[in-house]
PDB file of C-alpha atoms in Angstrom:
ATOM      1  CA  UNK A 263     142.026 121.452 117.622  1.00 87.00           C
ATOM      2  CA  UNK A 264     139.207 121.372 120.066  1.00 92.00           C
ATOM      3  CA  UNK A 265     136.797 120.124 117.398  1.00 93.00           C
ATOM      4  CA  UNK A 266     139.165 117.318 116.528  1.00 94.00           C
ATOM      5  CA  UNK A 267     139.560 116.220 120.048  1.00 96.00           C
ATOM      6  CA  UNK A 268     135.775 116.380 120.549  1.00 96.00           C
ATOM      7  CA  UNK A 269     135.401 114.300 117.456  1.00 95.00           C
ATOM      8  CA  UNK A 270     137.395 111.456 118.961  1.00 95.00           C
ATOM      9  CA  UNK A 271     136.209 111.857 122.652  1.00 95.00           C
ATOM     10  CA  UNK A 272     139.649 113.175 123.781  1.00 96.00           C
ATOM     11  CA  UNK A 273     138.376 116.609 124.602  1.00 97.00           C
ATOM     12  CA  UNK A 274     138.338 115.631 128.364  1.00 97.00           C
ATOM     13  CA  UNK A 275     142.047 115.906 128.431  1.00 97.00           C
ATOM     14  CA  UNK A 276     142.118 119.602 128.135  1.00 97.00           C
ATOM     15  CA  UNK A 277     140.467 120.425 131.685  1.00 97.00           C
ATOM     16  CA  UNK A 278     142.504 117.673 133.112  1.00 97.00           C
ATOM     17  CA  UNK A 279     145.774 119.075 131.790  1.00 96.00           C
ATOM     18  CA  UNK A 280     144.931 122.788 131.720  1.00 95.00           C
ATOM     19  CA  UNK A 281     142.168 123.471 134.294  1.00 94.00           C
ATOM     20  CA  UNK A 282     140.149 126.193 132.668  1.00 95.00           C
ATOM     21  CA  UNK A 283     139.870 126.296 128.922  1.00 96.00           C
ATOM     22  CA  UNK A 284     138.763 129.685 127.441  1.00 97.00           C
ATOM     23  CA  UNK A 285     137.720 130.289 123.806  1.00 96.00           C
ATOM     24  CA  UNK A 286     136.665 133.479 122.053  1.00 97.00           C
ATOM     25  CA  UNK A 287     133.385 133.954 120.082  1.00 97.00           C
ATOM     26  CA  UNK A 288     135.126 133.594 116.805  1.00 95.00           C
ATOM     27  CA  UNK A 289     136.349 130.084 117.850  1.00 96.00           C
ATOM     28  CA  UNK A 290     132.904 129.162 119.122  1.00 96.00           C
ATOM     29  CA  UNK A 291     131.470 130.281 115.792  1.00 96.00           C
ATOM     30  CA  UNK A 292     133.953 128.189 113.825  1.00 94.00           C
ATOM     31  CA  UNK A 293     133.246 125.099 116.086  1.00 95.00           C
ATOM     32  CA  UNK A 294     129.361 125.568 115.544  1.00 96.00           C
ATOM     33  CA  UNK A 295     129.780 126.127 111.781  1.00 95.00           C
ATOM     34  CA  UNK A 296     131.959 123.150 111.319  1.00 94.00           C
ATOM     35  CA  UNK A 297     129.630 120.909 113.498  1.00 94.00           C
ATOM     36  CA  UNK A 298     126.738 121.396 111.095  1.00 94.00           C
ATOM     37  CA  UNK A 299     128.536 121.898 107.767  1.00 93.00           C
ATOM     38  CA  UNK A 300     131.360 119.321 107.675  1.00 90.00           C
ATOM     39  CA  UNK A 301     130.343 115.694 107.518  1.00 90.00           C
ATOM     40  CA  UNK A 302     133.231 114.485 109.709  1.00 90.00           C
ATOM     41  CA  UNK A 303     132.096 116.881 112.542  1.00 93.00           C
ATOM     42  CA  UNK A 304     128.371 116.462 112.307  1.00 92.00           C
ATOM     43  CA  UNK A 305     126.714 116.308 115.644  1.00 91.00           C
ATOM     44  CA  UNK A 306     129.983 117.344 117.689  1.00 95.00           C
ATOM     45  CA  UNK A 307     129.071 119.575 120.469  1.00 95.00           C
ATOM     46  CA  UNK A 308     130.984 122.159 122.408  1.00 96.00           C
ATOM     47  CA  UNK A 309     131.692 120.886 125.878  1.00 97.00           C
ATOM     48  CA  UNK A 310     129.923 122.505 128.727  1.00 96.00           C
ATOM     49  CA  UNK A 311     133.274 122.998 130.566  1.00 97.00           C
ATOM     50  CA  UNK A 312     134.497 125.438 127.913  1.00 97.00           C
ATOM     51  CA  UNK A 313     134.427 129.021 128.962  1.00 97.00           C
ATOM     52  CA  UNK A 314     133.720 131.801 126.597  1.00 96.00           C
ATOM     53  CA  UNK A 315     135.012 135.224 126.637  1.00 96.00           C
ATOM     54  CA  UNK A 316     135.635 137.956 124.054  1.00 94.00           C
ATOM     55  CA  UNK A 317     138.873 139.757 124.113  1.00 92.00           C
ATOM     56  CA  UNK A 318     138.543 143.334 125.275  1.00 93.00           C
ATOM     57  CA  UNK A 319     140.519 144.463 122.080  1.00 94.00           C
ATOM     58  CA  UNK A 320     142.814 143.182 119.403  1.00 94.00           C
ATOM     59  CA  UNK A 321     146.284 144.453 120.324  1.00 94.00           C
ATOM     60  CA  UNK A 322     148.107 145.885 117.287  1.00 94.00           C
ATOM     61  CA  UNK A 323     150.827 143.202 117.682  1.00 94.00           C
ATOM     62  CA  UNK A 324     148.204 140.587 117.182  1.00 94.00           C
ATOM     63  CA  UNK A 325     146.663 142.411 114.159  1.00 93.00           C
ATOM     64  CA  UNK A 326     150.044 142.530 112.513  1.00 94.00           C
ATOM     65  CA  UNK A 327     150.580 138.798 112.559  1.00 93.00           C
ATOM     66  CA  UNK A 328     150.255 137.434 108.928  1.00 93.00           C
ATOM     67  CA  UNK A 329     147.989 134.656 107.842  1.00 94.00           C
ATOM     68  CA  UNK A 330     145.905 134.085 110.979  1.00 94.00           C
ATOM     69  CA  UNK A 331     142.270 133.748 110.841  1.00 93.00           C
ATOM     70  CA  UNK A 332     139.693 135.623 113.047  1.00 94.00           C
ATOM     71  CA  UNK A 333     139.555 132.683 115.426  1.00 93.00           C
ATOM     72  CA  UNK A 334     143.244 132.571 115.955  1.00 94.00           C
ATOM     73  CA  UNK A 335     143.240 136.545 116.114  1.00 95.00           C
ATOM     74  CA  UNK A 336     140.802 136.435 118.936  1.00 95.00           C
ATOM     75  CA  UNK A 337     142.364 133.526 120.566  1.00 95.00           C
ATOM     76  CA  UNK A 338     145.818 135.094 120.678  1.00 95.00           C
ATOM     77  CA  UNK A 339     144.271 138.281 121.958  1.00 96.00           C
ATOM     78  CA  UNK A 340     142.335 136.524 124.652  1.00 96.00           C
ATOM     79  CA  UNK A 341     145.555 134.589 125.767  1.00 95.00           C
ATOM     80  CA  UNK A 342     147.501 137.856 126.089  1.00 95.00           C
ATOM     81  CA  UNK A 343     144.582 139.411 128.100  1.00 95.00           C
ATOM     82  CA  UNK A 344     144.090 136.503 130.348  1.00 95.00           C
ATOM     83  CA  UNK A 345     147.783 135.867 130.704  1.00 94.00           C
ATOM     84  CA  UNK A 346     147.149 132.271 129.795  1.00 94.00           C
ATOM     85  CA  UNK A 347     149.629 129.616 130.544  1.00 93.00           C
ATOM     86  CA  UNK A 348     149.271 128.186 127.119  1.00 93.00           C
ATOM     87  CA  UNK A 349     147.505 128.933 123.812  1.00 95.00           C
ATOM     88  CA  UNK A 350     146.311 125.751 122.130  1.00 93.00           C
ATOM     89  CA  UNK A 351     146.994 125.998 118.269  1.00 92.00           C
ATOM     90  CA  UNK A 352     148.067 123.435 115.608  1.00 86.00           C
ATOM     91  CA  UNK A 353     148.061 126.035 112.589  1.00 90.00           C
ATOM     92  CA  UNK A 354     151.730 127.015 111.633  1.00 91.00           C
ATOM     93  CA  UNK A 355     150.902 130.764 111.171  1.00 93.00           C
ATOM     94  CA  UNK A 356     149.145 130.779 114.490  1.00 94.00           C
ATOM     95  CA  UNK A 357     152.188 129.059 116.200  1.00 94.00           C
ATOM     96  CA  UNK A 358     154.575 131.642 114.460  1.00 94.00           C
ATOM     97  CA  UNK A 359     152.383 134.449 115.902  1.00 95.00           C
ATOM     98  CA  UNK A 360     152.394 132.938 119.407  1.00 95.00           C
ATOM     99  CA  UNK A 361     156.333 132.868 119.176  1.00 95.00           C
ATOM    100  CA  UNK A 362     156.370 136.588 117.996  1.00 94.00           C
ATOM    101  CA  UNK A 363     153.973 137.422 121.002  1.00 94.00           C
ATOM    102  CA  UNK A 364     156.092 135.450 123.606  1.00 95.00           C
ATOM    103  CA  UNK A 365     153.076 133.072 124.196  1.00 95.00           C
ATOM    104  CA  UNK A 366     153.594 129.396 125.212  1.00 95.00           C
ATOM    105  CA  UNK A 367     151.659 127.216 122.876  1.00 95.00           C
ATOM    106  CA  UNK A 368     151.024 123.483 122.308  1.00 95.00           C
ATOM    107  CA  UNK A 369     148.976 121.535 119.822  1.00 94.00           C
ATOM    108  CA  UNK A 370     147.399 118.132 119.623  1.00 95.00           C
ATOM    109  CA  UNK A 371     150.666 116.427 119.729  1.00 94.00           C
ATOM    110  CA  UNK A 372     151.865 118.274 122.769  1.00 95.00           C
ATOM    111  CA  UNK A 373     148.593 117.577 124.495  1.00 96.00           C
ATOM    112  CA  UNK A 374     148.877 113.936 123.975  1.00 96.00           C
ATOM    113  CA  UNK A 375     152.427 113.928 125.196  1.00 96.00           C
ATOM    114  CA  UNK A 376     151.463 115.689 128.384  1.00 97.00           C
ATOM    115  CA  UNK A 377     148.478 113.335 128.831  1.00 97.00           C
ATOM    116  CA  UNK A 378     150.598 110.342 128.417  1.00 96.00           C
ATOM    117  CA  UNK A 379     153.117 111.795 130.887  1.00 96.00           C
ATOM    118  CA  UNK A 380     150.433 112.496 133.422  1.00 97.00           C
ATOM    119  CA  UNK A 381     149.066 108.905 133.022  1.00 96.00           C
ATOM    120  CA  UNK A 382     145.817 110.070 131.516  1.00 97.00           C
ATOM    121  CA  UNK A 383     146.220 107.990 128.376  1.00 97.00           C
ATOM    122  CA  UNK A 384     148.171 104.654 128.111  1.00 95.00           C
ATOM    123  CA  UNK A 385     149.176 104.931 124.544  1.00 93.00           C
ATOM    124  CA  UNK A 386     149.946 107.720 121.897  1.00 95.00           C
ATOM    125  CA  UNK A 387     149.786 104.996 119.295  1.00 94.00           C
ATOM    126  CA  UNK A 388     145.971 104.443 120.026  1.00 94.00           C
ATOM    127  CA  UNK A 389     145.184 108.110 120.309  1.00 95.00           C
ATOM    128  CA  UNK A 390     146.949 109.077 117.047  1.00 95.00           C
ATOM    129  CA  UNK A 391     145.278 106.149 115.241  1.00 94.00           C
ATOM    130  CA  UNK A 392     141.857 107.490 116.303  1.00 94.00           C
ATOM    131  CA  UNK A 393     142.558 110.940 115.310  1.00 94.00           C
ATOM    132  CA  UNK A 394     143.720 109.835 112.005  1.00 93.00           C
ATOM    133  CA  UNK A 395     141.069 107.188 111.257  1.00 93.00           C
ATOM    134  CA  UNK A 396     137.944 108.460 113.035  1.00 90.00           C
ATOM    135  CA  UNK A 397     138.729 112.102 112.923  1.00 88.00           C
ATOM    136  CA  UNK A 398     140.605 112.185 109.669  1.00 90.00           C
ATOM    137  CA  UNK A 399     143.138 114.542 111.175  1.00 91.00           C
ATOM    138  CA  UNK A 400     146.342 114.744 109.214  1.00 91.00           C
ATOM    139  CA  UNK A 401     149.593 113.970 111.020  1.00 91.00           C
ATOM    140  CA  UNK A 402     152.700 113.744 108.891  1.00 91.00           C
ATOM    141  CA  UNK A 403     154.694 110.606 109.113  1.00 93.00           C
ATOM    142  CA  UNK A 404     157.681 112.637 110.609  1.00 94.00           C
ATOM    143  CA  UNK A 405     155.515 114.199 113.244  1.00 92.00           C
ATOM    144  CA  UNK A 406     153.848 110.896 114.080  1.00 93.00           C
ATOM    145  CA  UNK A 407     157.117 109.045 114.377  1.00 95.00           C
ATOM    146  CA  UNK A 408     158.609 111.973 116.466  1.00 95.00           C
ATOM    147  CA  UNK A 409     155.697 111.983 118.889  1.00 95.00           C
ATOM    148  CA  UNK A 410     156.009 108.178 119.250  1.00 95.00           C
ATOM    149  CA  UNK A 411     159.618 108.527 120.042  1.00 95.00           C
ATOM    150  CA  UNK A 412     159.129 111.202 122.497  1.00 94.00           C
ATOM    151  CA  UNK A 413     156.443 109.143 124.235  1.00 95.00           C
ATOM    152  CA  UNK A 414     158.836 106.187 124.437  1.00 94.00           C
ATOM    153  CA  UNK A 415     156.642 104.110 121.950  1.00 94.00           C
ATOM    154  CA  UNK A 416     158.725 104.207 118.846  1.00 79.00           C
ATOM    155  CA  UNK A 417     158.764 100.778 116.978  1.00 58.00           C
TER     156      UNK A 417
END
């Protein structure tokens, strides 16, 4: 998620909406790997305001969550450790894990809705278009339409 927001220069929304943004080392490694290996992310850099911290441990209830990658595992463990207000995830398995762990979560759609509500962006249509065209970020037609409806921008 962070990588996609950075790709279209919308990453600044995160500290505006959430204050501090923490990531674990596995997420940092994923970010760095994608920024040199995937053409759509070449040259994208991790913002200086992102704070890095490793979770002290991975609780068994996090390890037991199915189908989550190392970055999501560490992010969920770190969120529990920090008593985070939100965990930022788009992946379905990570969202399901957040529910099981009683963690509030949001994804890019939720971030954009909060940004619009806070007056940080004038239009969800424009943000979604940039994510889809410049960032090649997949948003289903159903989610796209629902986000626009929730933002009061439905056609």
